[in-house]
Short mmCIF file of C-alpha atoms in Angstrom, two decimals:
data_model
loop_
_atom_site.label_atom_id
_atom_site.label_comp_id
_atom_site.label_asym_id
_atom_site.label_seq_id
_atom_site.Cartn_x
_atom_site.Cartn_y
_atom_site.Cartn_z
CA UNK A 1 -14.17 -145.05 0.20
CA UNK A 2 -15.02 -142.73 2.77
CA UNK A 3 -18.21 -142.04 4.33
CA UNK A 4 -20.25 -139.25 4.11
CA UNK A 5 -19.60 -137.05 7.36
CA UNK A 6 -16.48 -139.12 8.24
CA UNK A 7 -13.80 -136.67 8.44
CA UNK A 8 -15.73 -133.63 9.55
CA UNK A 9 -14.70 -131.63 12.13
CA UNK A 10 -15.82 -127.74 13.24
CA UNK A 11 -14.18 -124.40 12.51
CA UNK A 12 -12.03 -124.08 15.59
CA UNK A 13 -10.68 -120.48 14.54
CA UNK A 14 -14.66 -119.66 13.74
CA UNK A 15 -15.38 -120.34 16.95
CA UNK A 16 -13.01 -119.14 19.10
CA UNK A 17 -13.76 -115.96 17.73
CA UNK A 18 -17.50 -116.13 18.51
CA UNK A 19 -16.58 -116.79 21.61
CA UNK A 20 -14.14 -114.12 22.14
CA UNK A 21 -17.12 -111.39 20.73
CA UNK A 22 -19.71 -112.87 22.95
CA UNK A 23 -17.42 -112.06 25.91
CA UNK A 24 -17.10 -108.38 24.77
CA UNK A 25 -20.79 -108.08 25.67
CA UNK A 26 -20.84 -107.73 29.33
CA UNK A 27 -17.68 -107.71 30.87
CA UNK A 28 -16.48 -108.47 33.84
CA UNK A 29 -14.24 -106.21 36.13
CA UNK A 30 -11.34 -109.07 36.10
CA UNK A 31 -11.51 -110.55 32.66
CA UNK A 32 -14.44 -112.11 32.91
CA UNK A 33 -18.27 -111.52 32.58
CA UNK A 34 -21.14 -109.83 34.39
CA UNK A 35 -23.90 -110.48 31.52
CA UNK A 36 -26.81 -111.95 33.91
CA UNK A 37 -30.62 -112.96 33.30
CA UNK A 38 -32.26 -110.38 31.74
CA UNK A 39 -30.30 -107.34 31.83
CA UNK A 40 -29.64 -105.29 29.17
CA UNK A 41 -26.17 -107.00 28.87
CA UNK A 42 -28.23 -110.58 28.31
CA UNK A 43 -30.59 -108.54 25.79
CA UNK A 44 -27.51 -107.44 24.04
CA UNK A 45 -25.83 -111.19 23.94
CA UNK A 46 -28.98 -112.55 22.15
CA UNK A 47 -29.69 -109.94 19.54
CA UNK A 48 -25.63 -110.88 18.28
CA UNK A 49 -26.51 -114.80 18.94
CA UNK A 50 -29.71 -113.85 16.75
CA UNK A 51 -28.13 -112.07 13.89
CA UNK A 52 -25.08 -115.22 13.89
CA UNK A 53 -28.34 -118.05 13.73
CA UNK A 54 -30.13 -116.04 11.04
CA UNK A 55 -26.75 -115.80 8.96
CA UNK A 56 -26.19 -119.90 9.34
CA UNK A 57 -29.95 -119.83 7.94
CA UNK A 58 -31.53 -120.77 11.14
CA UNK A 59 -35.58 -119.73 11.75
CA UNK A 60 -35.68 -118.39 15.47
CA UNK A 61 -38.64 -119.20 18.19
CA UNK A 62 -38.72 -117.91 21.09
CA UNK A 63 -40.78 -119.26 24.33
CA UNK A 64 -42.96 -117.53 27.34
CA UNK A 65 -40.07 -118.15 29.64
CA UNK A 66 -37.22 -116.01 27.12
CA UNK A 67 -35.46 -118.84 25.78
CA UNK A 68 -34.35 -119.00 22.25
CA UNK A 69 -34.36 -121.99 19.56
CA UNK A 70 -32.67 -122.00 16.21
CA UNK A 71 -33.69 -124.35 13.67
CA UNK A 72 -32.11 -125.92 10.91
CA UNK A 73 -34.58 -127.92 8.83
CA UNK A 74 -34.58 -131.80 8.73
CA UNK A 75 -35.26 -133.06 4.96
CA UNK A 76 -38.43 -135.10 7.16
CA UNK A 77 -40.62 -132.66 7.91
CA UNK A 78 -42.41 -135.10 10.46
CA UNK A 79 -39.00 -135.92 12.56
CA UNK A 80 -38.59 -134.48 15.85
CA UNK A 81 -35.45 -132.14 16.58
CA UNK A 82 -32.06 -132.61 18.08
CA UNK A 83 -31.81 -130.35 20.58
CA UNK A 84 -28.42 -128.97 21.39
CA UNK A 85 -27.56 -125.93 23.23
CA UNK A 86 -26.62 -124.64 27.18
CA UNK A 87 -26.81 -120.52 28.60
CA UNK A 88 -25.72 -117.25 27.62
CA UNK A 89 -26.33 -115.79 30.79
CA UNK A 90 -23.04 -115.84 33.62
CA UNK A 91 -22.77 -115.53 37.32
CA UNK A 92 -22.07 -111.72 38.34
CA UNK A 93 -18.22 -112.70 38.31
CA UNK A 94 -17.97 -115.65 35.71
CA UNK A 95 -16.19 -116.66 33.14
CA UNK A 96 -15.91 -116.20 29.36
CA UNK A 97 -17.21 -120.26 28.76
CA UNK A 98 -19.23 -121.67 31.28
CA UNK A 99 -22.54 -121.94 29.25
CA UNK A 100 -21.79 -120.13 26.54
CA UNK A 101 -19.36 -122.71 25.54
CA UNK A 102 -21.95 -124.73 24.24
CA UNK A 103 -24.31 -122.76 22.61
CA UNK A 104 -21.43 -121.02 20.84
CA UNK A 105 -20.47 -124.57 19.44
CA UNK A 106 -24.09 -125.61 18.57
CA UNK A 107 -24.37 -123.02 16.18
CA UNK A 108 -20.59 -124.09 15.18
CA UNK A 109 -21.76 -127.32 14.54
CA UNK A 110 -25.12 -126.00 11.86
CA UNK A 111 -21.92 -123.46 10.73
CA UNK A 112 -19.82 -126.63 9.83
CA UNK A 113 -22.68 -128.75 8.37
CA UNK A 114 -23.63 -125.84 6.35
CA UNK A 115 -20.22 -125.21 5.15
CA UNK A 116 -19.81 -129.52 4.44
CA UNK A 117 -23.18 -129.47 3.03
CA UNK A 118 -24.50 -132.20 5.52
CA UNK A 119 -28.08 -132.81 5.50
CA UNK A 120 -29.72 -134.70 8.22
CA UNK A 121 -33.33 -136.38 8.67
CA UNK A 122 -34.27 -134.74 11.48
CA UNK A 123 -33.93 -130.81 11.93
CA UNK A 124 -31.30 -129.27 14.80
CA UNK A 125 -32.33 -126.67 16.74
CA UNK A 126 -29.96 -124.52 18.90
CA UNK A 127 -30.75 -123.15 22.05
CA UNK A 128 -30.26 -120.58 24.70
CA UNK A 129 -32.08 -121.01 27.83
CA UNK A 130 -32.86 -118.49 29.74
CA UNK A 131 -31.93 -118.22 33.18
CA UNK A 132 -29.68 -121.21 33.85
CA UNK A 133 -27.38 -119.65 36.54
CA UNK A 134 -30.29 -118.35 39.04
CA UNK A 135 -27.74 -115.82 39.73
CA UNK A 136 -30.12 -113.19 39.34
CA UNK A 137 -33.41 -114.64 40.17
CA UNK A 138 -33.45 -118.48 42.03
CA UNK A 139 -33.34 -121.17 41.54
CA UNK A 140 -30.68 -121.66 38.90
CA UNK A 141 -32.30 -123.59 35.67
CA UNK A 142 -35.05 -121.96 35.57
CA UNK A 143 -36.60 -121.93 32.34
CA UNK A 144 -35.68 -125.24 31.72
CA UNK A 145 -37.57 -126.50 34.72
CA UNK A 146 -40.64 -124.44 33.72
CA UNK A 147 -40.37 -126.62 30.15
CA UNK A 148 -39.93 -130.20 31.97
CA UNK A 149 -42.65 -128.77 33.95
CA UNK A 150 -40.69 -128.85 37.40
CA UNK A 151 -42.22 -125.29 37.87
CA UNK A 152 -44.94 -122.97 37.06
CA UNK A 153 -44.90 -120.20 34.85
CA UNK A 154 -46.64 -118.40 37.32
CA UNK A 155 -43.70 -119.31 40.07
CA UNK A 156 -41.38 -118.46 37.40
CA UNK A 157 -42.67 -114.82 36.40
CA UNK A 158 -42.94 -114.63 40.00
CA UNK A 159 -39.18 -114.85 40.85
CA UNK A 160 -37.13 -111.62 42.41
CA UNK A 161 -34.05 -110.20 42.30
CA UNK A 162 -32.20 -108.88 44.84
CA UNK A 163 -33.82 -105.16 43.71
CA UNK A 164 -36.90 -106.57 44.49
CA UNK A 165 -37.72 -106.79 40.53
CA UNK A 166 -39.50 -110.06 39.30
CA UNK A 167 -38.69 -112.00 36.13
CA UNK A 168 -41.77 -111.67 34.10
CA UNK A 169 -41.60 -107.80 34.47
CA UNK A 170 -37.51 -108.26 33.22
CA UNK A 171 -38.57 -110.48 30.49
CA UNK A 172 -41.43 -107.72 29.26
CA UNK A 173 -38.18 -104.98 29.31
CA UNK A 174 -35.68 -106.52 27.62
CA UNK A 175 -38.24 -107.08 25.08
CA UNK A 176 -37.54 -111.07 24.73
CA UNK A 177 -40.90 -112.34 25.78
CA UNK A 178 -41.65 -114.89 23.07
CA UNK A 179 -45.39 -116.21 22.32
CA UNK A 180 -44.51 -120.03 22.61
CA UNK A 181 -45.89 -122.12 25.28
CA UNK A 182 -43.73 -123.94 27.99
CA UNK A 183 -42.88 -127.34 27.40
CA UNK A 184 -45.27 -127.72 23.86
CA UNK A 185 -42.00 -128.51 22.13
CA UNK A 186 -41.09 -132.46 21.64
CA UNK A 187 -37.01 -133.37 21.12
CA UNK A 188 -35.63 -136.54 19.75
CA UNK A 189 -32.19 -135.93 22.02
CA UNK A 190 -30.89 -133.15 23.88
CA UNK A 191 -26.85 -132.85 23.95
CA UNK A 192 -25.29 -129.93 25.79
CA UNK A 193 -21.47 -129.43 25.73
CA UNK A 194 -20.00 -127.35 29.13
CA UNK A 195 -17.03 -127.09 30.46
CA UNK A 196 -16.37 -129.10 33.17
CA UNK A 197 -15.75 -126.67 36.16
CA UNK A 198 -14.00 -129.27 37.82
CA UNK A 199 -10.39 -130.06 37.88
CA UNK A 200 -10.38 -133.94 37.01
CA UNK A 201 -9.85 -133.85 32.74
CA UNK A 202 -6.66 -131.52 33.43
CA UNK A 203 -5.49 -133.37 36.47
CA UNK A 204 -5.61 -136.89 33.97
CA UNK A 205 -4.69 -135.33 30.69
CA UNK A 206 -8.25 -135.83 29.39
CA UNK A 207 -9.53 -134.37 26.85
CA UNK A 208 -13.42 -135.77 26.83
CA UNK A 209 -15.51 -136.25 29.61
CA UNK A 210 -18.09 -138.18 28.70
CA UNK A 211 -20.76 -137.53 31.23
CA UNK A 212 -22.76 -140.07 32.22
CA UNK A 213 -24.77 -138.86 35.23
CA UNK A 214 -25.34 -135.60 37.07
CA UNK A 215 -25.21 -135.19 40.95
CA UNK A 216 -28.45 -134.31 42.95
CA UNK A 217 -28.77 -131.15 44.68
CA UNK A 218 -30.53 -129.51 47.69
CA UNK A 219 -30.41 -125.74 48.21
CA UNK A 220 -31.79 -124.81 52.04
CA UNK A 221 -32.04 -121.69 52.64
CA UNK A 222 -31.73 -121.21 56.63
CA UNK A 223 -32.97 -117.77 58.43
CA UNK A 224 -31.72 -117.62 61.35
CA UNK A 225 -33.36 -114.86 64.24
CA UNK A 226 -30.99 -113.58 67.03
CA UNK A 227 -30.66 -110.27 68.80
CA UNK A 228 -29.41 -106.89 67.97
CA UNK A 229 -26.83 -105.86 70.54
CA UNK A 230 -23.56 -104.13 70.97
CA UNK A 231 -20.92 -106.01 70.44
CA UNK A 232 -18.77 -104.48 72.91
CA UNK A 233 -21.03 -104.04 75.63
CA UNK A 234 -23.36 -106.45 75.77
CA UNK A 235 -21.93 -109.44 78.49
CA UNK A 236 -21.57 -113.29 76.41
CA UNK A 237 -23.82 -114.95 78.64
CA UNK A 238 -26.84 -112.14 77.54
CA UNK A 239 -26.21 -112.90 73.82
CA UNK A 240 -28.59 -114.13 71.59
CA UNK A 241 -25.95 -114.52 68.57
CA UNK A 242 -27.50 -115.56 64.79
CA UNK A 243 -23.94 -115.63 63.58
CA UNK A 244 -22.32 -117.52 66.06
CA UNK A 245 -25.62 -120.05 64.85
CA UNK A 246 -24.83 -119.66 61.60
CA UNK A 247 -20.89 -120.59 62.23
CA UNK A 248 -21.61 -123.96 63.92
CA UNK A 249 -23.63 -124.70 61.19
CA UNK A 250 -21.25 -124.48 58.69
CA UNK A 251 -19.15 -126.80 60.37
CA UNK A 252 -22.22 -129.07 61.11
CA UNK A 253 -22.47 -129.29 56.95
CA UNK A 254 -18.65 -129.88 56.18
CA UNK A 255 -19.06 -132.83 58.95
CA UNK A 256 -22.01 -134.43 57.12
CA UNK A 257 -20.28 -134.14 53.55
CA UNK A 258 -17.40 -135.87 55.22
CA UNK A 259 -19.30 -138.40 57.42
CA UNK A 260 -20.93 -139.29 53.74
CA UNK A 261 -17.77 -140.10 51.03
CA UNK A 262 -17.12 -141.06 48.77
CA UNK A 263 -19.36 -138.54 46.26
CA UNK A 264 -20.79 -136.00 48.39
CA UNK A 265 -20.01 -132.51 48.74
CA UNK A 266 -21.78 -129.12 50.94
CA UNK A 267 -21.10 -125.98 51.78
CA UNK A 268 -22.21 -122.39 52.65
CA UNK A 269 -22.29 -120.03 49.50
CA UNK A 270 -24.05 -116.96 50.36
CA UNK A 271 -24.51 -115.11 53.92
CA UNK A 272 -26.51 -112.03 54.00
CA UNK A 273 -25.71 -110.34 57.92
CA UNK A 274 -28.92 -107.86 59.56
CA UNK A 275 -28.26 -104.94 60.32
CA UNK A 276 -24.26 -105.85 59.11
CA UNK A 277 -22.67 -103.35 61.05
CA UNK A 278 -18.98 -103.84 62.61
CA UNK A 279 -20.06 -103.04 66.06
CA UNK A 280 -23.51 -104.56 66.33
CA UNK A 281 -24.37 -108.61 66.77
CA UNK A 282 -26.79 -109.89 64.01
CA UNK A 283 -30.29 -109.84 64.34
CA UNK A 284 -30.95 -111.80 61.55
CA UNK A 285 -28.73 -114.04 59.55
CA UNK A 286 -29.78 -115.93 55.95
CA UNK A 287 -27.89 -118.10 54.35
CA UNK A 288 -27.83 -121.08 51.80
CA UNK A 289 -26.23 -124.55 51.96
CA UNK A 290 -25.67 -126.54 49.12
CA UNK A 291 -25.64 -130.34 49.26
CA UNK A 292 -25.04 -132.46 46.48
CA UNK A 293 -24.82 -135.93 45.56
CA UNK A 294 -25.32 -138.80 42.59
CA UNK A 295 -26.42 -140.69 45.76
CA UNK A 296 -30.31 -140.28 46.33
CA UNK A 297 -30.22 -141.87 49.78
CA UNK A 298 -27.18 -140.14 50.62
CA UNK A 299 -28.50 -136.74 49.22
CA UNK A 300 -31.81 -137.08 51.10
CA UNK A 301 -30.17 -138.22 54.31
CA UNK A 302 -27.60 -135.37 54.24
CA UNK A 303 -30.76 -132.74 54.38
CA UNK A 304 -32.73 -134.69 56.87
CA UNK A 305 -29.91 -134.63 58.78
CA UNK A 306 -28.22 -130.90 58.48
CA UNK A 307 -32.05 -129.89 58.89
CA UNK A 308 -32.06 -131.35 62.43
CA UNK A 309 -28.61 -130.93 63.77
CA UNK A 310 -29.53 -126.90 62.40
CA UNK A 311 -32.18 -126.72 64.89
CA UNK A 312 -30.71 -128.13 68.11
CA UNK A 313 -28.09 -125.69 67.23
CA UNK A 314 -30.09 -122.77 67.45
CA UNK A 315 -32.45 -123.97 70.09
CA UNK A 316 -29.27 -124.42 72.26
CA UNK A 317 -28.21 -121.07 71.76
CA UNK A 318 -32.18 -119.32 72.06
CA UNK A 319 -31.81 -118.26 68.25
CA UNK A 320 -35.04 -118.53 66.01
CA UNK A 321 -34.68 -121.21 63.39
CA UNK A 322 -36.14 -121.62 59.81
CA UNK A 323 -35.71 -123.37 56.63
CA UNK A 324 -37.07 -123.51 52.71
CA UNK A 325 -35.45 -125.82 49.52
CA UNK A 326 -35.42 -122.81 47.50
CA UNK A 327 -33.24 -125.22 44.47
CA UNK A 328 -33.61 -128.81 44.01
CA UNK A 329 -33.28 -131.84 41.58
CA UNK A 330 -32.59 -135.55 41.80
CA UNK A 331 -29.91 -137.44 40.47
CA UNK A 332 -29.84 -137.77 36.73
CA UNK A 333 -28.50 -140.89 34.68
CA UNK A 334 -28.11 -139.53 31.28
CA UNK A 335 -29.28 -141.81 27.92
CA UNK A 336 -27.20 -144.83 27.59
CA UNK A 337 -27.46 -144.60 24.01
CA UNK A 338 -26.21 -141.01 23.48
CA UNK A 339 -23.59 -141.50 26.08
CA UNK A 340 -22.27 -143.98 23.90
CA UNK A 341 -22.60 -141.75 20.78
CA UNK A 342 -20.26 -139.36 22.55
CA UNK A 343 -17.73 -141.87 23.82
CA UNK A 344 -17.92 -143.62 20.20
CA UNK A 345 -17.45 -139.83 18.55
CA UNK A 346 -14.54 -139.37 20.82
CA UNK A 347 -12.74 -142.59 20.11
CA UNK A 348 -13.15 -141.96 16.27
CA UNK A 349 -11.57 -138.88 16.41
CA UNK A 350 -8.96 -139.61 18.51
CA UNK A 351 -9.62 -137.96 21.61
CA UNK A 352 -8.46 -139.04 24.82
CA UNK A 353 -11.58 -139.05 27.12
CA UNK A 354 -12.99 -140.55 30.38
CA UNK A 355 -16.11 -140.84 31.91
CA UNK A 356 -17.46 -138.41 34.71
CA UNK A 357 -20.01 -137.45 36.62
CA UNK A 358 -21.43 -133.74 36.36
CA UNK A 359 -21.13 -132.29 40.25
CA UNK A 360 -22.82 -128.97 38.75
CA UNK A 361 -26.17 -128.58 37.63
CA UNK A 362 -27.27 -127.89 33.96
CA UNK A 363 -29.84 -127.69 31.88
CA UNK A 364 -29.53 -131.01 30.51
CA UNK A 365 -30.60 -132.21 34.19
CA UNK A 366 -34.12 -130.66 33.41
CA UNK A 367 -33.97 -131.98 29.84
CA UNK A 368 -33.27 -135.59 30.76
CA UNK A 369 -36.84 -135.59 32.24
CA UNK A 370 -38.90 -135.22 28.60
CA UNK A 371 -36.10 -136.26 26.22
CA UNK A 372 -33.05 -138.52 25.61
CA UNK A 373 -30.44 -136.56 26.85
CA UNK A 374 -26.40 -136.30 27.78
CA UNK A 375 -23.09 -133.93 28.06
CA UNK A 376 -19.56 -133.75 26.96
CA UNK A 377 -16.99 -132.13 29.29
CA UNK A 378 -14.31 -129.85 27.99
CA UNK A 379 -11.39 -129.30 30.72
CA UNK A 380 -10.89 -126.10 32.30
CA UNK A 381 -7.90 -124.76 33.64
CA UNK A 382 -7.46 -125.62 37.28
CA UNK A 383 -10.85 -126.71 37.74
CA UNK A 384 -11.86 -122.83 38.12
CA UNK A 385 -15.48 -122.01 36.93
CA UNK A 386 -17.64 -119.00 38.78
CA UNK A 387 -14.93 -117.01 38.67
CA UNK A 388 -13.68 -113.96 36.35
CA UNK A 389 -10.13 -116.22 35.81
CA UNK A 390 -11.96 -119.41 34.22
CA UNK A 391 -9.91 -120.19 31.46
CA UNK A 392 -9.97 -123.23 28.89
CA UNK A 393 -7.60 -123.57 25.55
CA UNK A 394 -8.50 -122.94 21.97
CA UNK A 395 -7.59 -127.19 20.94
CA UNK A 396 -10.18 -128.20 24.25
CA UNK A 397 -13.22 -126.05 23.04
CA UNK A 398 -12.52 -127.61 19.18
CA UNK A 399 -12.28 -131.05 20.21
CA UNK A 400 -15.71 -131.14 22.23
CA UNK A 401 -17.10 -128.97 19.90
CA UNK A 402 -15.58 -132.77 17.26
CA UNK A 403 -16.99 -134.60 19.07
CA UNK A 404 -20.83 -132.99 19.54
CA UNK A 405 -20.73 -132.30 15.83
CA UNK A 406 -20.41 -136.06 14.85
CA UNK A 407 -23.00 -137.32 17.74
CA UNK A 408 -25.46 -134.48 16.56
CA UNK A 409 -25.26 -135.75 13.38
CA UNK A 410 -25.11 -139.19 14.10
CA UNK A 411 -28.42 -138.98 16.15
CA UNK A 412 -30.08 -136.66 13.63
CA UNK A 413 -29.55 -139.18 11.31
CA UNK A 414 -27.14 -137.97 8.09
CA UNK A 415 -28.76 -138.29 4.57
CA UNK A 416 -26.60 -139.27 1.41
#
């Protein structure tokens, strides 16, 4: 006899389409999306998520910070929630999935229980958070960390954009400041399905990653003070060059992530040139490196030393030298129990999967720090994620999407 829940699997038509809307909302120039924190793209991408949770019958709340949570009801009323969800909100060139992947296939998964009739002890709530990327205001995860209390509200609200406008005066536009506290919310488990944005499922014919840790990150932001001069004029040994600084740096950081493997990766992912002229050495040069690691000696000792190295550099070459962590978190081991819930969901489906480690950051990083939490990977095509041409296949989003469904229920506990 078969067991309730046994053989139940999503809607993979259902929510491929979702999917496919959701990307009408904000599109990109190449295929993609430009829908990011709080513009009136984002605003536009929850009022459809909205009116798709309040057709499955979910009750919406909405938190201080903008991020949204859609609850189906548990049959106890006493139980905490099973949290499952990721971001609407994309990079100013990203793709169609990274994010909203997995909010798309948490409400796929209360779509499916509805539509088996699955009841569960403890209630399911859906979420969007708001401001994962930190495209648009820094650091990326933002809301998130303002709920595991990594950050202020006040440093939060506080944020800017490159237009000089701050996130609590965004949030107050769009109109999706919600009335909850921070944080107040308790969760039984957090699950958040992404894709990868990596190229190792593809590359071994995977498709599950179960993901059992996350890497550790540092964001420095270096500003870097030179001289103003002509470039064609002024002699080399009267140069006081930021960007010739800024270049030995970067090499200085792909040395370190080398001089550290296995497991550790940096790189320079945003220069911003003063006065940025064709003609005219920079007088001022800022720009960000990004170390990461599942290593926390390794991480640590990778910023120590790029830190140091940064500033002989530019005292050897007069340039003014300064640096801030403007992103950070540590290493994350995700629940042993739910990781096995996922690997168990995957075998009993028959999904080829593997474990991994996450090398971006997510939300579930944040979420790991007041609640049982893990991931499942879906592949994506060539690895390629941040990018307008991110691309994944309509069989790799359904057979995550499986495989959360079953470990939801499983952990919210099904009722006969």
């Amino acid at each position: 006899m078969t067991a309730p829940g046994e053989n139940m699997r999503i809607n993979s038509d259902r929510l491929w389409d979702s999917l496919m809307e959701m990307a009408r909302i904000g599109p990109g120039v190449a295929g993609g999306n430009n829908r990011q924190t709080l513009t009136d793209e984002d605003g536009e991408g929850r009022h459809l998520f909205k009116r798709w949770c309040d057709e499955a019958g979910l009750t919406m709340g909405v938190d201080k910070m903008g991020t949204m949570f859609m609850t189906r009801p548990g049959t106890d009323p006493d139980a905490l929630p099973v949290y499952v969800g990721s971001h609407l909100d994309t990079q100013p060139t990203g793709g169609k999935y990274d994010g909203v992947l997995g909010v798309l296939a948490g409400l796929e998964v209360v779509r499916s229980m509805n539509d088996l009739g699955i009841k569960t002890k403890h209630p399911i709530v859906v979420t969007n958070w708001a401001n994962e990327e930190g495209a648009r205001f820094a650091p990326a995860m933002l809301a998130s960390g303002v709920f595991a209390g990594v950050h202020t509200l006040e440093h939060a609200y506080s944020r800017k954009d490159p237009d000089g406008k701050t996130y609590g005066d965004e949030l107050r536009r769009i109109g999706w400041l919600g009335e909850e506290e921070v944080g107040a919310r308790k969760m039984h488990a957090y699950f958040e399905y992404h894709i990868e944005q990596g190229p190792l499922l593809e590359a071994e014919n995977k498709q599950i990653g179960v993901v059992t840790h996350c890497q550790g990150l540092w964001w420095l932001e270096l500003t870097l003070s030179g001289k103003e001069a002509h470039t064609g004029s002024t002699p080399m040994n009267h140069r006081v060059n930021a960007g010739l600084a800024m270049a030995r740096i970067m090499e200085m950081v792909q040395t370190v992530a080398m001089d550290n493997q296995p497991g550790c990766v940096g790189g320079v992912g945003q220069v911003k040139f003063s006065p940025n002229s064709r003609n005219v050495l920079p007088g001022t040069v800022i720009f960000t490196v990004d170390i990461r690691s599942p290593d926390q000696t390794k991480l640590d000792g990778m910023r120590a030393r790029i830190e140091k190295e940064a500033a002989e550099i530019c005292a050897a070459l007069g340039v003014g030298y300064s640096v801030e962590a403007v992103g950070h978190f540590d290493p994350v081991t995700f629940d042993p129990t739910l990781v096995a819930s996922v690997r168990k969901a995957a075998e009993d489906l028959g999904y080829s999967h593997m474990d991994i480690i996450s090398g971006a950051g997510h939300d579930a990083c944040w979420a790991a720090k007041v609640a049982p939490a893990t991931m499942i990977f879906c592949p994506c095509v060539d690895g390629l994620s941040h990018n307008e041409a991110e691309e994944i296949s309509k069989d790799w989003a359904a057979a995550g999407a499986d495989v959360l469904l079953r470990a939801v229920v499983e952990t919210a506990g099904i009722v006969e």
